[in-house]
mmCIF file of N, CA and C in Angstrom:
data_model
loop_
_atom_site.group_PDB
_atom_site.id
_atom_site.type_symbol
_atom_site.label_atom_id
_atom_site.label_comp_id
_atom_site.label_asym_id
_atom_site.label_seq_id
_atom_site.Cartn_x
_atom_site.Cartn_y
_atom_site.Cartn_z
ATOM 1 N N UNK A 1 80.016 35.077 7.035
ATOM 2 C CA UNK A 1 78.981 34.073 7.196
ATOM 3 C C UNK A 1 77.622 34.769 6.934
ATOM 4 N N UNK A 2 76.757 34.067 6.209
ATOM 5 C CA UNK A 2 75.436 34.610 5.854
ATOM 6 C C UNK A 2 74.335 33.622 6.216
ATOM 7 N N UNK A 3 73.126 34.150 6.266
ATOM 8 C CA UNK A 3 71.934 33.307 6.515
ATOM 9 C C UNK A 3 70.828 33.757 5.592
ATOM 10 N N UNK A 4 70.185 32.732 4.995
ATOM 11 C CA UNK A 4 69.006 33.036 4.217
ATOM 12 C C UNK A 4 67.897 33.522 5.116
ATOM 13 N N UNK A 5 66.941 34.244 4.534
ATOM 14 C CA UNK A 5 65.781 34.711 5.289
ATOM 15 C C UNK A 5 64.521 34.250 4.577
ATOM 16 N N UNK A 6 63.439 34.423 5.203
ATOM 17 C CA UNK A 6 62.119 34.077 4.575
ATOM 18 C C UNK A 6 61.705 35.115 3.529
ATOM 19 N N UNK A 7 62.381 36.204 3.487
ATOM 20 C CA UNK A 7 62.036 37.274 2.540
ATOM 21 C C UNK A 7 63.014 37.336 1.383
ATOM 22 N N UNK A 8 63.164 38.499 0.822
ATOM 23 C CA UNK A 8 64.010 38.721 -0.346
ATOM 24 C C UNK A 8 65.364 39.275 0.017
ATOM 25 N N UNK A 9 65.823 39.010 1.215
ATOM 26 C CA UNK A 9 67.128 39.538 1.643
ATOM 27 C C UNK A 9 67.990 38.414 2.168
ATOM 28 N N UNK A 10 69.263 38.674 2.289
ATOM 29 C CA UNK A 10 70.249 37.783 2.869
ATOM 30 C C UNK A 10 70.737 38.475 4.135
ATOM 31 N N UNK A 11 70.877 37.716 5.212
ATOM 32 C CA UNK A 11 71.364 38.285 6.469
ATOM 33 C C UNK A 11 72.862 38.045 6.566
ATOM 34 N N UNK A 12 73.638 39.152 6.707
ATOM 35 C CA UNK A 12 75.053 39.027 6.950
ATOM 36 C C UNK A 12 75.244 38.985 8.450
ATOM 37 N N UNK A 13 75.754 37.882 8.958
ATOM 38 C CA UNK A 13 75.779 37.654 10.407
ATOM 39 C C UNK A 13 76.815 38.510 11.132
ATOM 40 N N UNK A 14 77.863 38.928 10.434
ATOM 41 C CA UNK A 14 78.889 39.712 11.115
ATOM 42 C C UNK A 14 78.389 41.029 11.676
ATOM 43 N N UNK A 15 77.422 41.645 10.956
ATOM 44 C CA UNK A 15 76.904 42.938 11.451
ATOM 45 C C UNK A 15 75.358 42.993 11.435
ATOM 46 N N UNK A 16 74.720 41.853 11.218
ATOM 47 C CA UNK A 16 73.248 41.734 11.196
ATOM 48 C C UNK A 16 72.637 42.648 10.105
ATOM 49 N N UNK A 17 73.359 42.810 9.003
ATOM 50 C CA UNK A 17 72.849 43.635 7.901
ATOM 51 C C UNK A 17 72.010 42.767 6.991
ATOM 52 N N UNK A 18 70.853 43.278 6.595
ATOM 53 C CA UNK A 18 70.035 42.607 5.614
ATOM 54 C C UNK A 18 70.389 43.138 4.207
ATOM 55 N N UNK A 19 70.760 42.240 3.351
ATOM 56 C CA UNK A 19 71.289 42.612 2.040
ATOM 57 C C UNK A 19 70.201 42.272 0.951
ATOM 58 N N UNK A 20 69.763 43.260 0.232
ATOM 59 C CA UNK A 20 68.772 42.983 -0.830
ATOM 60 C C UNK A 20 69.421 42.201 -1.976
ATOM 61 N N UNK A 21 68.652 41.357 -2.638
ATOM 62 C CA UNK A 21 69.169 40.542 -3.745
ATOM 63 C C UNK A 21 69.100 41.431 -5.010
ATOM 64 N N UNK A 22 69.985 42.373 -5.087
ATOM 65 C CA UNK A 22 70.064 43.325 -6.214
ATOM 66 C C UNK A 22 71.506 43.287 -6.733
ATOM 67 N N UNK A 23 71.686 42.944 -8.019
ATOM 68 C CA UNK A 23 73.029 42.874 -8.583
ATOM 69 C C UNK A 23 73.843 44.155 -8.490
ATOM 70 N N UNK A 24 73.184 45.307 -8.398
ATOM 71 C CA UNK A 24 73.890 46.576 -8.288
ATOM 72 C C UNK A 24 74.377 46.815 -6.862
ATOM 73 N N UNK A 25 73.927 46.013 -5.908
ATOM 74 C CA UNK A 25 74.318 46.206 -4.518
ATOM 75 C C UNK A 25 75.676 45.573 -4.275
ATOM 76 N N UNK A 26 76.641 46.340 -3.776
ATOM 77 C CA UNK A 26 77.976 45.842 -3.542
ATOM 78 C C UNK A 26 77.995 44.688 -2.553
ATOM 79 N N UNK A 27 77.211 44.786 -1.503
ATOM 80 C CA UNK A 27 77.180 43.736 -0.493
ATOM 81 C C UNK A 27 76.603 42.419 -1.061
ATOM 82 N N UNK A 28 75.644 42.554 -1.956
ATOM 83 C CA UNK A 28 75.070 41.349 -2.598
ATOM 84 C C UNK A 28 76.121 40.734 -3.527
ATOM 85 N N UNK A 29 76.918 41.496 -4.239
ATOM 86 C CA UNK A 29 77.970 40.960 -5.096
ATOM 87 C C UNK A 29 79.047 40.281 -4.213
ATOM 88 N N UNK A 30 79.357 40.833 -3.064
ATOM 89 C CA UNK A 30 80.256 40.171 -2.165
ATOM 90 C C UNK A 30 79.719 38.816 -1.721
ATOM 91 N N UNK A 31 78.422 38.781 -1.425
ATOM 92 C CA UNK A 31 77.766 37.548 -1.038
ATOM 93 C C UNK A 31 77.859 36.490 -2.183
ATOM 94 N N UNK A 32 77.628 36.920 -3.431
ATOM 95 C CA UNK A 32 77.733 35.994 -4.561
ATOM 96 C C UNK A 32 79.178 35.493 -4.711
ATOM 97 N N UNK A 33 80.184 36.370 -4.501
ATOM 98 C CA UNK A 33 81.569 35.913 -4.515
ATOM 99 C C UNK A 33 81.829 34.909 -3.436
ATOM 100 N N UNK A 34 81.283 35.158 -2.279
ATOM 101 C CA UNK A 34 81.415 34.203 -1.154
ATOM 102 C C UNK A 34 80.829 32.849 -1.501
ATOM 103 N N UNK A 35 79.688 32.838 -2.164
ATOM 104 C CA UNK A 35 79.081 31.571 -2.651
ATOM 105 C C UNK A 35 79.977 30.864 -3.651
ATOM 106 N N UNK A 36 80.560 31.649 -4.580
ATOM 107 C CA UNK A 36 81.435 31.081 -5.608
ATOM 108 C C UNK A 36 82.677 30.444 -5.013
ATOM 109 N N UNK A 37 83.048 30.888 -3.851
ATOM 110 C CA UNK A 37 84.221 30.308 -3.117
ATOM 111 C C UNK A 37 83.862 28.960 -2.510
ATOM 112 N N UNK A 38 82.613 28.523 -2.671
ATOM 113 C CA UNK A 38 82.193 27.226 -2.115
ATOM 114 C C UNK A 38 81.520 27.305 -0.778
ATOM 115 N N UNK A 39 81.225 28.466 -0.281
ATOM 116 C CA UNK A 39 80.517 28.646 1.016
ATOM 117 C C UNK A 39 79.051 28.391 0.851
ATOM 118 N N UNK A 40 78.421 28.051 1.945
ATOM 119 C CA UNK A 40 76.986 27.821 1.978
ATOM 120 C C UNK A 40 76.382 28.623 3.100
ATOM 121 N N UNK A 41 75.350 29.389 2.825
ATOM 122 C CA UNK A 41 74.704 30.174 3.886
ATOM 123 C C UNK A 41 73.875 29.260 4.822
ATOM 124 N N UNK A 42 73.659 29.728 5.998
ATOM 125 C CA UNK A 42 72.753 29.005 6.913
ATOM 126 C C UNK A 42 71.372 29.086 6.365
ATOM 127 N N UNK A 43 70.583 28.083 6.635
ATOM 128 C CA UNK A 43 69.165 28.110 6.152
ATOM 129 C C UNK A 43 68.356 29.175 6.856
ATOM 130 N N UNK A 44 67.269 29.545 6.275
ATOM 131 C CA UNK A 44 66.361 30.500 6.906
ATOM 132 C C UNK A 44 65.768 29.859 8.157
ATOM 133 N N UNK A 45 65.596 30.628 9.197
ATOM 134 C CA UNK A 45 64.958 30.071 10.418
ATOM 135 C C UNK A 45 63.522 29.676 10.083
ATOM 136 N N UNK A 46 63.024 28.690 10.806
ATOM 137 C CA UNK A 46 61.617 28.255 10.559
ATOM 138 C C UNK A 46 60.672 29.374 10.946
ATOM 139 N N UNK A 47 59.508 29.443 10.296
ATOM 140 C CA UNK A 47 58.545 30.475 10.717
ATOM 141 C C UNK A 47 58.041 30.193 12.125
ATOM 142 N N UNK A 48 57.657 31.220 12.862
ATOM 143 C CA UNK A 48 57.138 31.013 14.197
ATOM 144 C C UNK A 48 55.809 30.237 14.151
ATOM 145 N N UNK A 49 55.538 29.505 15.199
ATOM 146 C CA UNK A 49 54.230 28.805 15.186
ATOM 147 C C UNK A 49 53.098 29.786 15.220
ATOM 148 N N UNK A 50 51.938 29.392 14.746
ATOM 149 C CA UNK A 50 50.795 30.329 14.785
ATOM 150 C C UNK A 50 50.457 30.674 16.198
ATOM 151 N N UNK A 51 50.022 31.880 16.380
ATOM 152 C CA UNK A 51 49.659 32.354 17.739
ATOM 153 C C UNK A 51 48.402 31.656 18.215
ATOM 154 N N UNK A 52 48.314 31.391 19.495
ATOM 155 C CA UNK A 52 47.039 30.826 20.025
ATOM 156 C C UNK A 52 45.921 31.809 19.797
ATOM 157 N N UNK A 53 44.761 31.231 19.464
ATOM 158 C CA UNK A 53 43.554 32.054 19.202
ATOM 159 C C UNK A 53 42.374 31.476 20.001
ATOM 160 N N UNK A 54 42.284 32.004 21.211
ATOM 161 C CA UNK A 54 41.227 31.479 22.139
ATOM 162 C C UNK A 54 39.813 31.756 21.643
ATOM 163 N N UNK A 55 39.667 32.867 20.872
ATOM 164 C CA UNK A 55 38.364 33.181 20.299
ATOM 165 C C UNK A 55 37.961 32.114 19.284
ATOM 166 N N UNK A 56 38.924 31.751 18.408
ATOM 167 C CA UNK A 56 38.610 30.749 17.376
ATOM 168 C C UNK A 56 38.317 29.402 18.059
ATOM 169 N N UNK A 57 39.075 29.081 19.086
ATOM 170 C CA UNK A 57 38.760 27.850 19.850
ATOM 171 C C UNK A 57 37.375 27.850 20.403
ATOM 172 N N UNK A 58 36.993 28.915 21.044
ATOM 173 C CA UNK A 58 35.706 28.984 21.702
ATOM 174 C C UNK A 58 34.580 28.973 20.695
ATOM 175 N N UNK A 59 34.725 29.707 19.614
ATOM 176 C CA UNK A 59 33.683 29.731 18.591
ATOM 177 C C UNK A 59 33.530 28.351 17.959
ATOM 178 N N UNK A 60 34.627 27.636 17.751
ATOM 179 C CA UNK A 60 34.571 26.294 17.218
ATOM 180 C C UNK A 60 33.903 25.333 18.214
ATOM 181 N N UNK A 61 34.313 25.427 19.476
ATOM 182 C CA UNK A 61 33.776 24.515 20.466
ATOM 183 C C UNK A 61 32.272 24.709 20.673
ATOM 184 N N UNK A 62 31.793 25.935 20.642
ATOM 185 C CA UNK A 62 30.369 26.209 20.867
ATOM 186 C C UNK A 62 29.494 25.546 19.799
ATOM 187 N N UNK A 63 30.016 25.202 18.640
ATOM 188 C CA UNK A 63 29.265 24.617 17.582
ATOM 189 C C UNK A 63 29.244 23.101 17.612
ATOM 190 N N UNK A 64 29.851 22.524 18.648
ATOM 191 C CA UNK A 64 29.984 21.049 18.645
ATOM 192 C C UNK A 64 28.977 20.382 19.588
ATOM 193 N N UNK A 65 28.793 19.108 19.296
ATOM 194 C CA UNK A 65 27.956 18.312 20.226
ATOM 195 C C UNK A 65 28.697 18.098 21.536
ATOM 196 N N UNK A 66 30.054 18.190 21.489
ATOM 197 C CA UNK A 66 30.826 18.058 22.759
ATOM 198 C C UNK A 66 30.428 19.149 23.724
ATOM 199 N N UNK A 67 30.251 20.377 23.262
ATOM 200 C CA UNK A 67 29.865 21.481 24.131
ATOM 201 C C UNK A 67 28.422 21.262 24.612
ATOM 202 N N UNK A 68 27.563 20.815 23.719
ATOM 203 C CA UNK A 68 26.203 20.536 24.144
ATOM 204 C C UNK A 68 26.187 19.418 25.214
ATOM 205 N N UNK A 69 27.049 18.475 25.106
ATOM 206 C CA UNK A 69 27.145 17.390 26.083
ATOM 207 C C UNK A 69 27.603 17.974 27.427
ATOM 208 N N UNK A 70 28.566 18.873 27.410
ATOM 209 C CA UNK A 70 29.008 19.501 28.653
ATOM 210 C C UNK A 70 27.870 20.281 29.304
ATOM 211 N N UNK A 71 27.115 20.991 28.494
ATOM 212 C CA UNK A 71 25.962 21.751 29.080
ATOM 213 C C UNK A 71 24.920 20.808 29.655
ATOM 214 N N UNK A 72 24.588 19.758 28.909
ATOM 215 C CA UNK A 72 23.579 18.811 29.402
ATOM 216 C C UNK A 72 24.038 18.135 30.669
ATOM 217 N N UNK A 73 25.302 17.691 30.672
ATOM 218 C CA UNK A 73 25.785 17.003 31.895
ATOM 219 C C UNK A 73 25.924 17.945 33.098
ATOM 220 N N UNK A 74 26.126 19.232 32.809
ATOM 221 C CA UNK A 74 26.250 20.206 33.903
ATOM 222 C C UNK A 74 24.949 20.373 34.685
ATOM 223 N N UNK A 75 23.829 20.168 33.970
ATOM 224 C CA UNK A 75 22.534 20.298 34.652
ATOM 225 C C UNK A 75 22.345 19.226 35.715
ATOM 226 N N UNK A 76 22.806 18.010 35.431
ATOM 227 C CA UNK A 76 22.552 16.915 36.322
ATOM 228 C C UNK A 76 23.696 16.601 37.305
ATOM 229 N N UNK A 77 24.823 17.288 37.219
ATOM 230 C CA UNK A 77 25.935 16.967 38.054
ATOM 231 C C UNK A 77 26.596 18.209 38.593
ATOM 232 N N UNK A 78 26.615 18.354 39.890
ATOM 233 C CA UNK A 78 27.316 19.510 40.483
ATOM 234 C C UNK A 78 28.802 19.515 40.157
ATOM 235 N N UNK A 79 29.427 18.343 40.159
ATOM 236 C CA UNK A 79 30.841 18.266 39.816
ATOM 237 C C UNK A 79 31.085 18.740 38.412
ATOM 238 N N UNK A 80 30.251 18.294 37.447
ATOM 239 C CA UNK A 80 30.417 18.726 36.057
ATOM 240 C C UNK A 80 30.127 20.220 35.942
ATOM 241 N N UNK A 81 29.133 20.701 36.610
ATOM 242 C CA UNK A 81 28.817 22.108 36.595
ATOM 243 C C UNK A 81 29.996 22.957 37.094
ATOM 244 N N UNK A 82 30.604 22.514 38.195
ATOM 245 C CA UNK A 82 31.739 23.218 38.740
ATOM 246 C C UNK A 82 32.904 23.218 37.780
ATOM 247 N N UNK A 83 33.189 22.016 37.204
ATOM 248 C CA UNK A 83 34.346 21.897 36.285
ATOM 249 C C UNK A 83 34.074 22.743 35.013
ATOM 250 N N UNK A 84 32.860 22.700 34.527
ATOM 251 C CA UNK A 84 32.511 23.471 33.316
ATOM 252 C C UNK A 84 32.584 24.963 33.591
ATOM 253 N N UNK A 85 32.134 25.390 34.694
ATOM 254 C CA UNK A 85 32.146 26.816 35.079
ATOM 255 C C UNK A 85 33.577 27.306 35.158
ATOM 256 N N UNK A 86 34.434 26.541 35.787
ATOM 257 C CA UNK A 86 35.858 26.933 35.875
ATOM 258 C C UNK A 86 36.476 26.979 34.482
ATOM 259 N N UNK A 87 36.196 25.985 33.644
ATOM 260 C CA UNK A 87 36.727 25.967 32.288
ATOM 261 C C UNK A 87 36.263 27.176 31.470
ATOM 262 N N UNK A 88 34.963 27.500 31.534
ATOM 263 C CA UNK A 88 34.485 28.647 30.830
ATOM 264 C C UNK A 88 35.093 29.938 31.322
ATOM 265 N N UNK A 89 35.276 30.075 32.633
ATOM 266 C CA UNK A 89 35.870 31.291 33.186
ATOM 267 C C UNK A 89 37.317 31.410 32.741
ATOM 268 N N UNK A 90 38.068 30.352 32.762
ATOM 269 C CA UNK A 90 39.481 30.355 32.386
ATOM 270 C C UNK A 90 39.618 30.682 30.886
ATOM 271 N N UNK A 91 38.720 30.135 30.080
ATOM 272 C CA UNK A 91 38.791 30.463 28.628
ATOM 273 C C UNK A 91 38.451 31.938 28.425
ATOM 274 N N UNK A 92 37.472 32.430 29.198
ATOM 275 C CA UNK A 92 37.143 33.851 29.119
ATOM 276 C C UNK A 92 38.352 34.738 29.452
ATOM 277 N N UNK A 93 39.103 34.354 30.506
ATOM 278 C CA UNK A 93 40.304 35.112 30.855
ATOM 279 C C UNK A 93 41.294 35.045 29.720
ATOM 280 N N UNK A 94 41.439 33.886 29.124
ATOM 281 C CA UNK A 94 42.372 33.673 28.036
ATOM 282 C C UNK A 94 42.027 34.513 26.791
ATOM 283 N N UNK A 95 40.737 34.601 26.543
ATOM 284 C CA UNK A 95 40.280 35.441 25.418
ATOM 285 C C UNK A 95 40.592 36.938 25.706
ATOM 286 N N UNK A 96 40.729 37.312 26.933
ATOM 287 C CA UNK A 96 41.068 38.692 27.278
ATOM 288 C C UNK A 96 42.555 38.910 27.438
ATOM 289 N N UNK A 97 43.348 37.873 26.979
ATOM 290 C CA UNK A 97 44.793 38.007 26.968
ATOM 291 C C UNK A 97 45.477 37.532 28.210
ATOM 292 N N UNK A 98 44.779 36.788 29.087
ATOM 293 C CA UNK A 98 45.350 36.322 30.320
ATOM 294 C C UNK A 98 45.223 34.809 30.468
ATOM 295 N N UNK A 99 45.853 34.071 29.533
ATOM 296 C CA UNK A 99 45.739 32.593 29.658
ATOM 297 C C UNK A 99 46.587 32.053 30.799
ATOM 298 N N UNK A 100 46.038 31.241 31.619
ATOM 299 C CA UNK A 100 46.741 30.555 32.674
ATOM 300 C C UNK A 100 46.813 29.094 32.241
ATOM 301 N N UNK A 101 47.827 28.769 31.476
ATOM 302 C CA UNK A 101 47.857 27.473 30.762
ATOM 303 C C UNK A 101 47.739 26.284 31.687
ATOM 304 N N UNK A 102 48.438 26.220 32.813
ATOM 305 C CA UNK A 102 48.313 25.028 33.664
ATOM 306 C C UNK A 102 46.865 24.913 34.204
ATOM 307 N N UNK A 103 46.258 25.994 34.550
ATOM 308 C CA UNK A 103 44.870 25.930 35.027
ATOM 309 C C UNK A 103 43.890 25.493 33.931
ATOM 310 N N UNK A 104 44.118 26.022 32.749
ATOM 311 C CA UNK A 104 43.238 25.628 31.624
ATOM 312 C C UNK A 104 43.415 24.147 31.325
ATOM 313 N N UNK A 105 44.666 23.673 31.301
ATOM 314 C CA UNK A 105 44.858 22.221 31.054
ATOM 315 C C UNK A 105 44.130 21.422 32.159
ATOM 316 N N UNK A 106 44.310 21.835 33.402
ATOM 317 C CA UNK A 106 43.631 21.121 34.513
ATOM 318 C C UNK A 106 42.121 21.138 34.355
ATOM 319 N N UNK A 107 41.573 22.268 33.886
ATOM 320 C CA UNK A 107 40.127 22.347 33.760
ATOM 321 C C UNK A 107 39.614 21.517 32.618
ATOM 322 N N UNK A 108 40.373 21.452 31.544
ATOM 323 C CA UNK A 108 39.994 20.558 30.424
ATOM 324 C C UNK A 108 39.946 19.107 30.935
ATOM 325 N N UNK A 109 41.011 18.669 31.619
ATOM 326 C CA UNK A 109 41.003 17.329 32.103
ATOM 327 C C UNK A 109 39.907 17.097 33.173
ATOM 328 N N UNK A 110 39.594 18.108 33.969
ATOM 329 C CA UNK A 110 38.534 17.950 34.942
ATOM 330 C C UNK A 110 37.192 17.734 34.266
ATOM 331 N N UNK A 111 36.909 18.488 33.210
ATOM 332 C CA UNK A 111 35.652 18.363 32.476
ATOM 333 C C UNK A 111 35.613 16.976 31.841
ATOM 334 N N UNK A 112 36.685 16.577 31.182
ATOM 335 C CA UNK A 112 36.633 15.292 30.499
ATOM 336 C C UNK A 112 36.606 14.107 31.401
ATOM 337 N N UNK A 113 37.216 14.215 32.564
ATOM 338 C CA UNK A 113 37.229 13.081 33.524
ATOM 339 C C UNK A 113 35.927 13.037 34.348
ATOM 340 N N UNK A 114 35.270 14.186 34.464
ATOM 341 C CA UNK A 114 34.025 14.220 35.241
ATOM 342 C C UNK A 114 32.818 13.739 34.394
ATOM 343 N N UNK A 115 32.845 14.049 33.116
ATOM 344 C CA UNK A 115 31.765 13.687 32.228
ATOM 345 C C UNK A 115 31.975 12.412 31.475
ATOM 346 N N UNK A 116 30.987 12.122 30.629
ATOM 347 C CA UNK A 116 31.053 10.959 29.755
ATOM 348 C C UNK A 116 30.938 11.499 28.341
ATOM 349 N N UNK A 117 31.881 11.214 27.476
ATOM 350 C CA UNK A 117 31.908 11.707 26.129
ATOM 351 C C UNK A 117 32.155 10.594 25.140
ATOM 352 N N UNK A 118 31.499 10.731 24.001
ATOM 353 C CA UNK A 118 31.721 9.793 22.914
ATOM 354 C C UNK A 118 33.074 10.076 22.240
ATOM 355 N N UNK A 119 33.533 9.147 21.473
ATOM 356 C CA UNK A 119 34.777 9.344 20.707
ATOM 357 C C UNK A 119 34.595 10.514 19.779
ATOM 358 N N UNK A 120 33.424 10.605 19.145
ATOM 359 C CA UNK A 120 33.167 11.721 18.209
ATOM 360 C C UNK A 120 33.227 13.055 18.944
ATOM 361 N N UNK A 121 32.708 13.133 20.143
ATOM 362 C CA UNK A 121 32.752 14.378 20.888
ATOM 363 C C UNK A 121 34.192 14.744 21.269
ATOM 364 N N UNK A 122 34.987 13.743 21.650
ATOM 365 C CA UNK A 122 36.385 14.005 21.922
ATOM 366 C C UNK A 122 37.101 14.495 20.697
ATOM 367 N N UNK A 123 36.794 13.918 19.538
ATOM 368 C CA UNK A 123 37.414 14.416 18.297
ATOM 369 C C UNK A 123 36.999 15.853 17.990
ATOM 370 N N UNK A 124 35.726 16.185 18.286
ATOM 371 C CA UNK A 124 35.268 17.545 18.109
ATOM 372 C C UNK A 124 36.072 18.527 18.991
ATOM 373 N N UNK A 125 36.252 18.119 20.250
ATOM 374 C CA UNK A 125 36.984 18.941 21.189
ATOM 375 C C UNK A 125 38.435 19.163 20.665
ATOM 376 N N UNK A 126 39.026 18.050 20.208
ATOM 377 C CA UNK A 126 40.383 18.181 19.662
ATOM 378 C C UNK A 126 40.407 19.099 18.471
ATOM 379 N N UNK A 127 39.402 18.983 17.582
ATOM 380 C CA UNK A 127 39.348 19.812 16.386
ATOM 381 C C UNK A 127 39.203 21.279 16.788
ATOM 382 N N UNK A 128 38.471 21.572 17.872
ATOM 383 C CA UNK A 128 38.358 22.968 18.337
ATOM 384 C C UNK A 128 39.704 23.497 18.834
ATOM 385 N N UNK A 129 40.483 22.629 19.516
ATOM 386 C CA UNK A 129 41.830 23.006 19.899
ATOM 387 C C UNK A 129 42.686 23.335 18.691
ATOM 388 N N UNK A 130 42.578 22.528 17.639
ATOM 389 C CA UNK A 130 43.337 22.749 16.409
ATOM 390 C C UNK A 130 42.924 24.072 15.795
ATOM 391 N N UNK A 131 41.566 24.354 15.777
ATOM 392 C CA UNK A 131 41.057 25.551 15.164
ATOM 393 C C UNK A 131 41.617 26.802 15.811
ATOM 394 N N UNK A 132 41.898 26.707 17.115
ATOM 395 C CA UNK A 132 42.469 27.847 17.868
ATOM 396 C C UNK A 132 43.974 27.833 18.003
ATOM 397 N N UNK A 133 44.649 26.939 17.273
ATOM 398 C CA UNK A 133 46.081 26.772 17.392
ATOM 399 C C UNK A 133 46.516 26.447 18.814
ATOM 400 N N UNK A 134 45.673 25.710 19.492
ATOM 401 C CA UNK A 134 45.950 25.392 20.897
ATOM 402 C C UNK A 134 46.374 23.955 21.084
ATOM 403 N N UNK A 135 46.376 23.145 19.997
ATOM 404 C CA UNK A 135 46.689 21.741 20.139
ATOM 405 C C UNK A 135 48.086 21.420 20.562
ATOM 406 N N UNK A 136 49.036 22.345 20.398
ATOM 407 C CA UNK A 136 50.374 22.160 20.872
ATOM 408 C C UNK A 136 50.511 22.563 22.359
ATOM 409 N N UNK A 137 49.517 23.207 22.883
ATOM 410 C CA UNK A 137 49.573 23.693 24.280
ATOM 411 C C UNK A 137 48.791 22.750 25.208
ATOM 412 N N UNK A 138 47.623 22.333 24.742
ATOM 413 C CA UNK A 138 46.736 21.545 25.594
ATOM 414 C C UNK A 138 46.517 20.142 24.978
ATOM 415 N N UNK A 139 46.326 19.194 25.875
ATOM 416 C CA UNK A 139 46.096 17.807 25.464
ATOM 417 C C UNK A 139 44.789 17.290 26.078
ATOM 418 N N UNK A 140 44.276 16.269 25.433
ATOM 419 C CA UNK A 140 43.106 15.543 25.974
ATOM 420 C C UNK A 140 43.602 14.212 26.434
ATOM 421 N N UNK A 141 43.178 13.805 27.639
ATOM 422 C CA UNK A 141 43.512 12.452 28.105
ATOM 423 C C UNK A 141 42.326 11.564 27.874
ATOM 424 N N UNK A 142 42.579 10.278 27.693
ATOM 425 C CA UNK A 142 41.477 9.333 27.560
ATOM 426 C C UNK A 142 40.689 9.305 28.857
ATOM 427 N N UNK A 143 39.397 9.076 28.676
ATOM 428 C CA UNK A 143 38.497 8.983 29.890
ATOM 429 C C UNK A 143 38.906 7.796 30.717
ATOM 430 N N UNK A 144 38.792 7.943 32.011
ATOM 431 C CA UNK A 144 39.148 6.834 32.904
ATOM 432 C C UNK A 144 37.911 6.076 33.316
#
């Protein structure tokens, strides 16, 4: 039994040997014979998802009106100031390699539920999550 790979080799599953696609290679010729017998290799595994990039998220968010709205609302509301401070601290920890995903999700929701944001600002926030490959980890809930 064999499996295709994302590179230029074939994986032989019986011994986890990677076989180069070279006609002079005996193992590759055996693979071709195996194919001629009507066998089909397993497909290549899907590529891993992109790694989360908290720096890219933060740099993207800083350039948005959503971030400016968070700053403006933090001046007039102790609750927003507290939620924003926690969010900023948690993202700082994540940028240093220590993401606490449940706490970050909670802080995102706390900021969004404490403040008032336009649809455009919510789309900017979502775009920042996408820029940092974080959109599969964190979600935005509609304002209540």
